[in-house]
Short mmCIF file of C-alpha atoms in Angstrom, two decimals:
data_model
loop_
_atom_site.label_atom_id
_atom_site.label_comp_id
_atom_site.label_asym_id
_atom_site.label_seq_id
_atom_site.Cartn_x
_atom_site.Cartn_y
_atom_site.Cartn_z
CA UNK A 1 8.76 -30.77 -60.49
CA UNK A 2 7.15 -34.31 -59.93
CA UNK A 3 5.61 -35.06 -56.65
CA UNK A 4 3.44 -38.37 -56.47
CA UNK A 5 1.27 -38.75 -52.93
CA UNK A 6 0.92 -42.44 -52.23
CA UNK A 7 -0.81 -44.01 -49.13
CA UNK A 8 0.13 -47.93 -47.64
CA UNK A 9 -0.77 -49.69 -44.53
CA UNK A 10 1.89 -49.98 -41.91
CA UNK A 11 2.91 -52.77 -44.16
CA UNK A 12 4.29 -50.79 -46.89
CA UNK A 13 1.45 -52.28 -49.15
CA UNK A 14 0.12 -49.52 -51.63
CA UNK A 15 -3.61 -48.86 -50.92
CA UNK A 16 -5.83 -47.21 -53.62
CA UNK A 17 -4.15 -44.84 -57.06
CA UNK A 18 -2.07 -41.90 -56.08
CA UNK A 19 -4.12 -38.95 -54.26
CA UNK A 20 -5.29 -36.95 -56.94
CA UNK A 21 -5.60 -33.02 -57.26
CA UNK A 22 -4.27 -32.33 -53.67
CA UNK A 23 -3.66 -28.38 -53.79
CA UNK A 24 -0.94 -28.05 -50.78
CA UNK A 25 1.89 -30.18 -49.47
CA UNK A 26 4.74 -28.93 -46.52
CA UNK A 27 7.60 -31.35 -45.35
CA UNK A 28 10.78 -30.49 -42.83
CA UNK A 29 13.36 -33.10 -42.78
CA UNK A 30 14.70 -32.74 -39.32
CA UNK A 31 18.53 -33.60 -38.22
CA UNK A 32 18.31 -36.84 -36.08
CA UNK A 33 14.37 -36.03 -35.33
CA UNK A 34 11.42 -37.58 -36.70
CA UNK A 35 9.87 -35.58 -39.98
CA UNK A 36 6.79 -33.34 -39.95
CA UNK A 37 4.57 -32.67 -42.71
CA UNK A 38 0.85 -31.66 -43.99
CA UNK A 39 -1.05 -32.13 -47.24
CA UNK A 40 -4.61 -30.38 -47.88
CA UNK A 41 -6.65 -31.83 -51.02
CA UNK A 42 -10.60 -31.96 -51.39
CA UNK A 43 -12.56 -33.82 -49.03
CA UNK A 44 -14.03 -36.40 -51.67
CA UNK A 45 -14.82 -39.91 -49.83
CA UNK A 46 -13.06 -42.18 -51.50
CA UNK A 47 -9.57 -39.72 -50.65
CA UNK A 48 -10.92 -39.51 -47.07
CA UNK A 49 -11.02 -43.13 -46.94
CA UNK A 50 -7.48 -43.50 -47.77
CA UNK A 51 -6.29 -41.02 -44.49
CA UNK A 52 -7.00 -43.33 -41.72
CA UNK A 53 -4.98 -44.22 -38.54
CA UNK A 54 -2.33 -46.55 -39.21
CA UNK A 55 -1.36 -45.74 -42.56
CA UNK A 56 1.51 -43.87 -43.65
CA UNK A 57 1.93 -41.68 -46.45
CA UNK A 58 5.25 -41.48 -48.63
CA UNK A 59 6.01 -38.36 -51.05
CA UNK A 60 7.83 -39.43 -54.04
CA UNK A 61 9.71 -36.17 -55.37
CA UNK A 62 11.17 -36.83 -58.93
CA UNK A 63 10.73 -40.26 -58.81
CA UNK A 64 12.41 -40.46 -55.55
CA UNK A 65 11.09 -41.11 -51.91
CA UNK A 66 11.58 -37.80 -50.59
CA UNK A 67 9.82 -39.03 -47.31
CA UNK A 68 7.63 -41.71 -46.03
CA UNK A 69 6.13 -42.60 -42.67
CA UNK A 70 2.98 -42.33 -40.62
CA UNK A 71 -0.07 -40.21 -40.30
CA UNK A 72 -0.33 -38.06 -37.21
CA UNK A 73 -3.29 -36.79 -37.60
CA UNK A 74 -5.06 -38.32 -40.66
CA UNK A 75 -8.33 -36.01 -41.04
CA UNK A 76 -8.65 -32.17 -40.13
CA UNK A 77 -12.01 -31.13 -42.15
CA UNK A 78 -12.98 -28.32 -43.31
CA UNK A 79 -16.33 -26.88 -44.85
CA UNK A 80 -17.72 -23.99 -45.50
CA UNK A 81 -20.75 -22.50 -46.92
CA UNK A 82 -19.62 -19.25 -47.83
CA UNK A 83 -16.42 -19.85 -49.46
CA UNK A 84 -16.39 -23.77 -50.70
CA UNK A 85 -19.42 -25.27 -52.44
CA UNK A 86 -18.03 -28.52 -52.61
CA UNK A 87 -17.09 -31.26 -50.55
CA UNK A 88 -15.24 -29.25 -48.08
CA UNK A 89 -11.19 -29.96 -47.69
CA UNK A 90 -9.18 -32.45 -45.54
CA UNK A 91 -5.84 -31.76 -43.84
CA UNK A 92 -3.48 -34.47 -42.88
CA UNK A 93 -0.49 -34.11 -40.63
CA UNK A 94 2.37 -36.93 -41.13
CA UNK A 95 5.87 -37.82 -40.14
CA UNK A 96 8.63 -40.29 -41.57
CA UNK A 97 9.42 -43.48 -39.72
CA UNK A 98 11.62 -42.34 -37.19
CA UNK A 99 8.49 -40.98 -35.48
CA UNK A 100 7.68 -44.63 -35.07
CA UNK A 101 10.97 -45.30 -33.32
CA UNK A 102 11.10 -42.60 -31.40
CA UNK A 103 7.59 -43.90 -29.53
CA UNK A 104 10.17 -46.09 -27.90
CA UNK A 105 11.73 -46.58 -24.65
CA UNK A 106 14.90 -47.90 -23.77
CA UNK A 107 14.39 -51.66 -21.40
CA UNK A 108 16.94 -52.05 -18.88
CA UNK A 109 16.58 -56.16 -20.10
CA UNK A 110 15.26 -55.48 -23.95
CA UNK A 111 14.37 -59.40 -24.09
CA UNK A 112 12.08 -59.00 -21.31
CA UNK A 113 8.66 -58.02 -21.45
CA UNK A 114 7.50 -54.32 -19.16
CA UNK A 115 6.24 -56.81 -16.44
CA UNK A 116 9.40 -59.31 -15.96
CA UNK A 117 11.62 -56.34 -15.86
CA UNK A 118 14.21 -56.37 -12.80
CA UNK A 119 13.03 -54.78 -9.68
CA UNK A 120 16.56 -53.61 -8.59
CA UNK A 121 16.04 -50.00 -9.04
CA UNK A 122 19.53 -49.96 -10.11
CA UNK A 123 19.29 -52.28 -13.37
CA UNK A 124 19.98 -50.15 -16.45
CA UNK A 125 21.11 -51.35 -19.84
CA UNK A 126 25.09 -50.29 -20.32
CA UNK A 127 27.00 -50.68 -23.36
CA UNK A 128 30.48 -49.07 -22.69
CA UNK A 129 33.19 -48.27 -24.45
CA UNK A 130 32.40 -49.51 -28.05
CA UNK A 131 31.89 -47.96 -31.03
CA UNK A 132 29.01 -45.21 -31.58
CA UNK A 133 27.22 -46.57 -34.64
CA UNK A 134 27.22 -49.82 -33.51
CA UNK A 135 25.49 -48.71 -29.65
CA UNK A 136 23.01 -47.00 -31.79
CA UNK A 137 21.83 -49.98 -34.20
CA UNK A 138 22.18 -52.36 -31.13
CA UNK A 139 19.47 -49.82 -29.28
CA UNK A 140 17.13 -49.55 -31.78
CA UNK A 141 17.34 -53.16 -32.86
CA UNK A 142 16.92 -54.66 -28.96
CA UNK A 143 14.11 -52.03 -28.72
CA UNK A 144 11.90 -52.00 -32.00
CA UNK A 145 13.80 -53.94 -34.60
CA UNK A 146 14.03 -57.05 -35.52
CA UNK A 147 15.91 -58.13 -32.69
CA UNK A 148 13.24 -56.85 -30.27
CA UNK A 149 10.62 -58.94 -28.85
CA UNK A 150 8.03 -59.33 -31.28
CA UNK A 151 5.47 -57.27 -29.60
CA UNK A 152 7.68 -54.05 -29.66
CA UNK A 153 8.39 -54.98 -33.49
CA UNK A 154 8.22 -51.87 -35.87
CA UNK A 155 6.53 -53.81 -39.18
CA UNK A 156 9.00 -53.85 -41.60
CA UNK A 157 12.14 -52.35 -39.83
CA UNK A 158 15.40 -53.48 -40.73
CA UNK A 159 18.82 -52.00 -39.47
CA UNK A 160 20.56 -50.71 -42.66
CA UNK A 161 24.07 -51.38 -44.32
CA UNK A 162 26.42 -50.44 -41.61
CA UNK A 163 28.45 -47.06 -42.45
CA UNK A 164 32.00 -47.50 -40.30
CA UNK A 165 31.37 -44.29 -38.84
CA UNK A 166 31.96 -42.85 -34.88
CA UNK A 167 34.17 -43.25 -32.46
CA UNK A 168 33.98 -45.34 -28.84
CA UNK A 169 31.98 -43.91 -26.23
CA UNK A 170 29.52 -45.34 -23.70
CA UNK A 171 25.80 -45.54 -22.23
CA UNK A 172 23.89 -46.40 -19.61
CA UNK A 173 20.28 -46.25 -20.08
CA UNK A 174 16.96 -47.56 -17.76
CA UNK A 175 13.70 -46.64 -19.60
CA UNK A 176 15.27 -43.55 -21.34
CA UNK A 177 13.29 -42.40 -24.73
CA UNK A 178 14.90 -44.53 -27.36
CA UNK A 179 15.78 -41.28 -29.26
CA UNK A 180 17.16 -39.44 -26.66
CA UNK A 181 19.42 -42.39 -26.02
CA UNK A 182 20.57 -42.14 -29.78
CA UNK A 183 20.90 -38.69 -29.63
CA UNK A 184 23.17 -38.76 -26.75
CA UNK A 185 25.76 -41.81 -28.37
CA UNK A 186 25.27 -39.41 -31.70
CA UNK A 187 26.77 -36.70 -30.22
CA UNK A 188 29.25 -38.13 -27.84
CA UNK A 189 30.54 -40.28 -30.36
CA UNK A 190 31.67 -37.84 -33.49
CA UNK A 191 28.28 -36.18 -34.02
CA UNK A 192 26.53 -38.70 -35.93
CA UNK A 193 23.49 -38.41 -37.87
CA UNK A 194 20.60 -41.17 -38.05
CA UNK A 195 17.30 -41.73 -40.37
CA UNK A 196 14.90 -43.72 -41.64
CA UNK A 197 13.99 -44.50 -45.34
CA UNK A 198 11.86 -46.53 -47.44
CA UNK A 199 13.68 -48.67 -49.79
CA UNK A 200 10.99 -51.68 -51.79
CA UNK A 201 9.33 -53.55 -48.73
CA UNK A 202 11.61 -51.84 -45.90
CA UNK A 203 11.71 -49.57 -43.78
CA UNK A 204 15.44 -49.42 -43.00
CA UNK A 205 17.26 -47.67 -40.03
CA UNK A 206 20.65 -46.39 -40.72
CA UNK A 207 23.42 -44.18 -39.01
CA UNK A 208 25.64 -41.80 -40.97
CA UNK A 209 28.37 -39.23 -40.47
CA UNK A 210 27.65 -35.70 -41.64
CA UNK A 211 29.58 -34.06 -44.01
CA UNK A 212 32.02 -31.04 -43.64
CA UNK A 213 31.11 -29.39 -46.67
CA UNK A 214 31.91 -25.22 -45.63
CA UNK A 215 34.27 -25.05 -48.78
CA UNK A 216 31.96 -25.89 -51.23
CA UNK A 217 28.32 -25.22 -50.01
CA UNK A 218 27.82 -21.09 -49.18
CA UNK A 219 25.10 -19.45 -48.73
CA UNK A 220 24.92 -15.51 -49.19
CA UNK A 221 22.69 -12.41 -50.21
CA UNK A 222 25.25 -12.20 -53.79
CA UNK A 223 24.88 -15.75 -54.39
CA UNK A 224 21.04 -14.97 -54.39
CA UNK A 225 20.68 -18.17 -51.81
CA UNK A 226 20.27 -16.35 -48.62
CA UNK A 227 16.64 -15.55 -47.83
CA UNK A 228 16.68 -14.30 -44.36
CA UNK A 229 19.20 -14.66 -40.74
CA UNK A 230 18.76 -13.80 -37.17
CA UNK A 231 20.46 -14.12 -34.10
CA UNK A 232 19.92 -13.07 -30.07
CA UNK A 233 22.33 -13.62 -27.45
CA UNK A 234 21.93 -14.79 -23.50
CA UNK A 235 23.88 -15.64 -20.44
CA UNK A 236 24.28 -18.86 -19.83
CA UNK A 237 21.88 -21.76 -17.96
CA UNK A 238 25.08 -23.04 -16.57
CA UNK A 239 28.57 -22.79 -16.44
CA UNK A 240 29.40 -25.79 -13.93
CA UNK A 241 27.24 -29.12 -14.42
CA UNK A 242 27.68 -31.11 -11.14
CA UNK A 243 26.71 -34.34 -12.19
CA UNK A 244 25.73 -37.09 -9.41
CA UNK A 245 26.21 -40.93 -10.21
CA UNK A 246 26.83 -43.82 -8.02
CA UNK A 247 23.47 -45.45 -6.41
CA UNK A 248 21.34 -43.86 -4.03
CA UNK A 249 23.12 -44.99 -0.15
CA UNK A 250 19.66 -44.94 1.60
CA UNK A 251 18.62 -48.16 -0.54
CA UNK A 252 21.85 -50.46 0.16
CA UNK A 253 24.93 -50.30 3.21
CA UNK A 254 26.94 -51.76 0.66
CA UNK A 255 29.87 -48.99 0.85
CA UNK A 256 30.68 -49.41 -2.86
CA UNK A 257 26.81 -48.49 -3.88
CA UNK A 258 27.09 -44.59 -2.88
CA UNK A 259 27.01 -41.21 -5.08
CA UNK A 260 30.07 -40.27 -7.30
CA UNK A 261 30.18 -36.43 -7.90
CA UNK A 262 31.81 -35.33 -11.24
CA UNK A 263 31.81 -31.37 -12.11
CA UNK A 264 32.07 -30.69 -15.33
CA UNK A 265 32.31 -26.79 -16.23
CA UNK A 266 32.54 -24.70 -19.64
CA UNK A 267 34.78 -21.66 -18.53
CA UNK A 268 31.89 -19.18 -19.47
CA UNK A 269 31.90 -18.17 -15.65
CA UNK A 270 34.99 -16.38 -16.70
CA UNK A 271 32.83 -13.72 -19.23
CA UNK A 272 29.23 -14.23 -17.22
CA UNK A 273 29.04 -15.99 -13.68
CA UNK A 274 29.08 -19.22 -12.01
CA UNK A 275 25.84 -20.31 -12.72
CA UNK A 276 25.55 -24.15 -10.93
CA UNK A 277 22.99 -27.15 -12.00
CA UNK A 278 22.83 -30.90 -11.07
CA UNK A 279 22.48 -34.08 -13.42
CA UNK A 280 21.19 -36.53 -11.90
CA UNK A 281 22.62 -39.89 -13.31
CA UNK A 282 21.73 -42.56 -10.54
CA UNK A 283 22.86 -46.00 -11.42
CA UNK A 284 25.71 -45.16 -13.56
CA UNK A 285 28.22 -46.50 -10.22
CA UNK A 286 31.14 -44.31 -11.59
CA UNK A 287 33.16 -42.19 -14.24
CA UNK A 288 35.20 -45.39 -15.45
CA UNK A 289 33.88 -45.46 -18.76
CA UNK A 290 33.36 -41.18 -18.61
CA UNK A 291 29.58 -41.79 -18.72
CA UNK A 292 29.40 -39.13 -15.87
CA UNK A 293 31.57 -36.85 -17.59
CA UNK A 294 29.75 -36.89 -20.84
CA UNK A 295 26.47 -36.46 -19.08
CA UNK A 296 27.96 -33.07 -17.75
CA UNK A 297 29.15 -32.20 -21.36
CA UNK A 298 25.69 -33.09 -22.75
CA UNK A 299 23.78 -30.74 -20.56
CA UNK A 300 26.68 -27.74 -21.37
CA UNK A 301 25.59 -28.13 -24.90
CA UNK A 302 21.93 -27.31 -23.98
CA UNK A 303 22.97 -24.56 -21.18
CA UNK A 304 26.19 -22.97 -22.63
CA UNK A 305 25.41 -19.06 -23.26
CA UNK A 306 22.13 -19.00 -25.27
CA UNK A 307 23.73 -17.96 -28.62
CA UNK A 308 20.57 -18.16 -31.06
CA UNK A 309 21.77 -18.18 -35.03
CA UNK A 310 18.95 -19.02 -37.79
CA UNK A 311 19.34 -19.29 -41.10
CA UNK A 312 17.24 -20.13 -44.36
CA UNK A 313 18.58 -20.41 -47.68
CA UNK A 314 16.81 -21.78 -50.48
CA UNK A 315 17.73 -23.91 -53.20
CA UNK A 316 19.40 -23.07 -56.72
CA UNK A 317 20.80 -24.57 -59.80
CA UNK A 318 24.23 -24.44 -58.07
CA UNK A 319 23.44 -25.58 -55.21
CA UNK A 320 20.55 -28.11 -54.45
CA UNK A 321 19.77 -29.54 -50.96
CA UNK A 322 19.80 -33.52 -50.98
CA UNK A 323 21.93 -33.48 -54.03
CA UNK A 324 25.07 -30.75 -52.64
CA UNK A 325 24.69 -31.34 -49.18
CA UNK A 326 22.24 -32.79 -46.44
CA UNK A 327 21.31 -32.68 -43.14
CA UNK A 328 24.14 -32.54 -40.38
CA UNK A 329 26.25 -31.16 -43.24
CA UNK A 330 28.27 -28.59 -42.08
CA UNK A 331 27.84 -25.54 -44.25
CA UNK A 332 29.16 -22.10 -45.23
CA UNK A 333 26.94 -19.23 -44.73
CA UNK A 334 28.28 -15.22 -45.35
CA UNK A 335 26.46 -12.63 -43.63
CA UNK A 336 25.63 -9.04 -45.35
CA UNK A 337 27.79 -7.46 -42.44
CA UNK A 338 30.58 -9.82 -43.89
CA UNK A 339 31.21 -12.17 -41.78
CA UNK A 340 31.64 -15.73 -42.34
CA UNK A 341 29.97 -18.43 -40.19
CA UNK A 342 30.10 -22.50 -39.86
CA UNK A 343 27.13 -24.24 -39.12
CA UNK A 344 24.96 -27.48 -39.94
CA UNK A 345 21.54 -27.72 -41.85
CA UNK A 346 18.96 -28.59 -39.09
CA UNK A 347 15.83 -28.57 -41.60
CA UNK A 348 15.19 -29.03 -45.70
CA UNK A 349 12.07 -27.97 -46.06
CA UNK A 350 9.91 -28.84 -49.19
CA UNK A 351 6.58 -26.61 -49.95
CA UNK A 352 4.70 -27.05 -52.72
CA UNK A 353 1.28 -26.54 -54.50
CA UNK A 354 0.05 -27.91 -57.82
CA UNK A 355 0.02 -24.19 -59.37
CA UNK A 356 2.71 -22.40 -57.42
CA UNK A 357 5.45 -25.47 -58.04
CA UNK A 358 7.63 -26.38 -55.18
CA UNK A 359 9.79 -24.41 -53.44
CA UNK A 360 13.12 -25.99 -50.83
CA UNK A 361 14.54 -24.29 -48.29
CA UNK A 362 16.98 -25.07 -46.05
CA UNK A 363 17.03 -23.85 -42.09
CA UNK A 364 21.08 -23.84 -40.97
CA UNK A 365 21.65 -23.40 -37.55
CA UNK A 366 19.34 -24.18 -34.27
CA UNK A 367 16.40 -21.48 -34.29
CA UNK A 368 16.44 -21.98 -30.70
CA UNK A 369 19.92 -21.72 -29.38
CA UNK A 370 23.48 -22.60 -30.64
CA UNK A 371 25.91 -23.07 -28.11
CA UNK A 372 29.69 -23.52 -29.09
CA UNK A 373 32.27 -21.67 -27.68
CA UNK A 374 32.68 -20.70 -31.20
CA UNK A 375 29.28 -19.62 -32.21
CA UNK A 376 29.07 -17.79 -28.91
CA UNK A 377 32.34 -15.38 -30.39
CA UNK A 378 30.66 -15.11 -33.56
CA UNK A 379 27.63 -13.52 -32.31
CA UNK A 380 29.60 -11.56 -29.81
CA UNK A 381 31.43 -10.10 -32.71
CA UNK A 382 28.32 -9.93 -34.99
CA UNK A 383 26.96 -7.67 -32.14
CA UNK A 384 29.67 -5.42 -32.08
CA UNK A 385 29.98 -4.72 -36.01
CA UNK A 386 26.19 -3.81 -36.19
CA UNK A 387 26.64 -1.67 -33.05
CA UNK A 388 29.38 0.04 -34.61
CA UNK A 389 27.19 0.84 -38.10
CA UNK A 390 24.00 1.47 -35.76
CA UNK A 391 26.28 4.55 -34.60
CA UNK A 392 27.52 5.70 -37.89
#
């Protein structure tokens, strides 16, 4: 193991030598989220000086940037008289540079500044039916990249080399976090995957299509890459979303400018109950482009029943994480009961300490909820099989 800590200005530009004699470093890489990360090292001044707002900090791993972006909160100090007679210790939070771009909102007119924005209440920025990568480097470039106004300009962002990956979908967004935008066109156009990475002088934005790699990465206890797994199971938030477009009829008499109603539902009201929720989507004017339609399947994924499935593995000779597979990846992992189950890597998480080495492990699976049709018969069965040795 070989980590170097380095600190630059939002510039990229090195500042200082390498942070020396740190004694505790954590990192997740997150699946189409910004990063989140912590180092600890003495408090000596001239480190302290180093962790100030603005800069960044990148973690070279092997001589490789495993990530790089901005402090989050530079300086948590710590000193005490009982159990440190030195300088005390210093704990700084960071992120990678997608934390930058997801400070962003989406401009109904991105070559407008906030104040000359449109005052119809109906203005929103639409891009329809074209491919998904290319709505998602056209959003963050009209936003924060170099196509934006200069004032919204992330230093140093460029859009990466484009991938050829997605298929055509459509959005329509008015002042919409710029992430949540991109997550949306991700996953309604072929479940995309997007980053950020330091490469010289840039910062460089890129879109990507996870890998299906089930036959060849597995996780399981006899593989001695399985560390722990959990799951719960729920009804569901809702079974019918009962989405509203169209523009709201008390601003305009104009008969084409009223609501469009679109239900979308997932069939779970079949096992559980009709369980109803609106989506608002004022100022898309109709389902032409299926923006109202994929709205509806959007919120399903979030309020389909609440199957929960976490998973960590950890790394091995066999089978590394950024070398075998990465995040989005679609993965293998075998349960002690036996069964077999599908799902991507969320989180790689690196911890590591000067003594101790560093240790990777992987999170598969959202620790919150997991809703596919498929995932939900999983658990179902999963349930069933430990009820069944519960009884023997």
């Amino acid at each position: 193991m070989t980590i170097q800590l380095l600190v630059t200005d939002r510039n990229l530009n090195v500042l200082g030598d390498p942070i020396p004699k740190w004694t505790k470093l954590s990192c997740d890489l997150n699946f189409n989220k910004p990063a989140s990360g912590s180092i600890t090292l003495p408090a000596w001044p001239s480190t302290v000086e180093l962790l100030q707002p603005g800069n960044r900090l990148v973690v070279v791993r092997d001589n490789s940037i495993w990530c790089a972006g901005p402090f989050e909160e530079p300086q948590n100090y710590k000193w005490d008289l009982e159990q440190d007679n030195g300088p005390g210790t210093v704990t700084a939070a960071f992120s990678d540079d997608l934390a930058r771009v997801a400070g962003y909102l989406t401009y109904p007119d991105p070559t407008s500044d906030f104040e000359a924005q449109t005052t119809t209440s109906d203005e929103v920025r639409s891009i329809t039916s074209t491919n998904a990568e290319t709505i998602i480097r056209t959003l963050v470039n009209e936003n924060c990249g170099p196509g934006a106004l200069s004032s919204r300009q992330i230093e140093q962002l460029v859009l990466d080399d484009v991938a050829g990956v997605g298929s055509t979908t459509s959005i329509s967004t008015r002042f919409q976090a710029l992430l949540d935008a991109c997550r949306t066109v991700a996953a309604g156009g072929g479940g995309l995957g997007f980053r950020t990475r330091q490469d010289a002088g840039q910062i460089k934005f890129g879109v990507y299509a996870p890998t299906d790699r089930t036959g060849t990465a597995r996780f399981s206890k006899g593989l001695g890459n399985l560390r722990s797994v959990g799951f719960t199971m729920g009804a569901p938030l809702a079974t019918s979303e009962l989405v509203q477009g169209g523009n709201d009829p008390a601003e305009t008499a104009t008969p084409a400018n009223v609501r469009v109603y679109v239900e979308v539902a997932s069939g779970a009201a079949a096992d559980w109950y009709r369980v109803e929720k609106l989506v608002e989507q004022t100022g898309t004017a109709d389902d032409s482009n299926g923006e109202l339609t994929q709205a509806g399947t959007l919120a399903l994924g979030d309020d389909n029943p609440q199957a929960s499935l976490s998973t960590v593995t950890v790394d091995t000779p066999d089978l590394k994480a950024g070398r075998d597979y990465g995040l989005g990846d679609r993965v293998t992992i075998a349960l002690p009961t036996g069964l077999e189950i599908a799902d991507i890597v969320q989180t790689i998480r690196l911890e590591a300490t000067p003594d101790e080495g560093e240790l990777v492990t992987t999170v598969i699976g959202d620790s919150d909820k997991s809703t596919t049709t498929a995932m939900v018969r999983v658990v179902r069965d999963l349930a069933r099989r430990l009820g069944r040795l519960e009884a023997r």
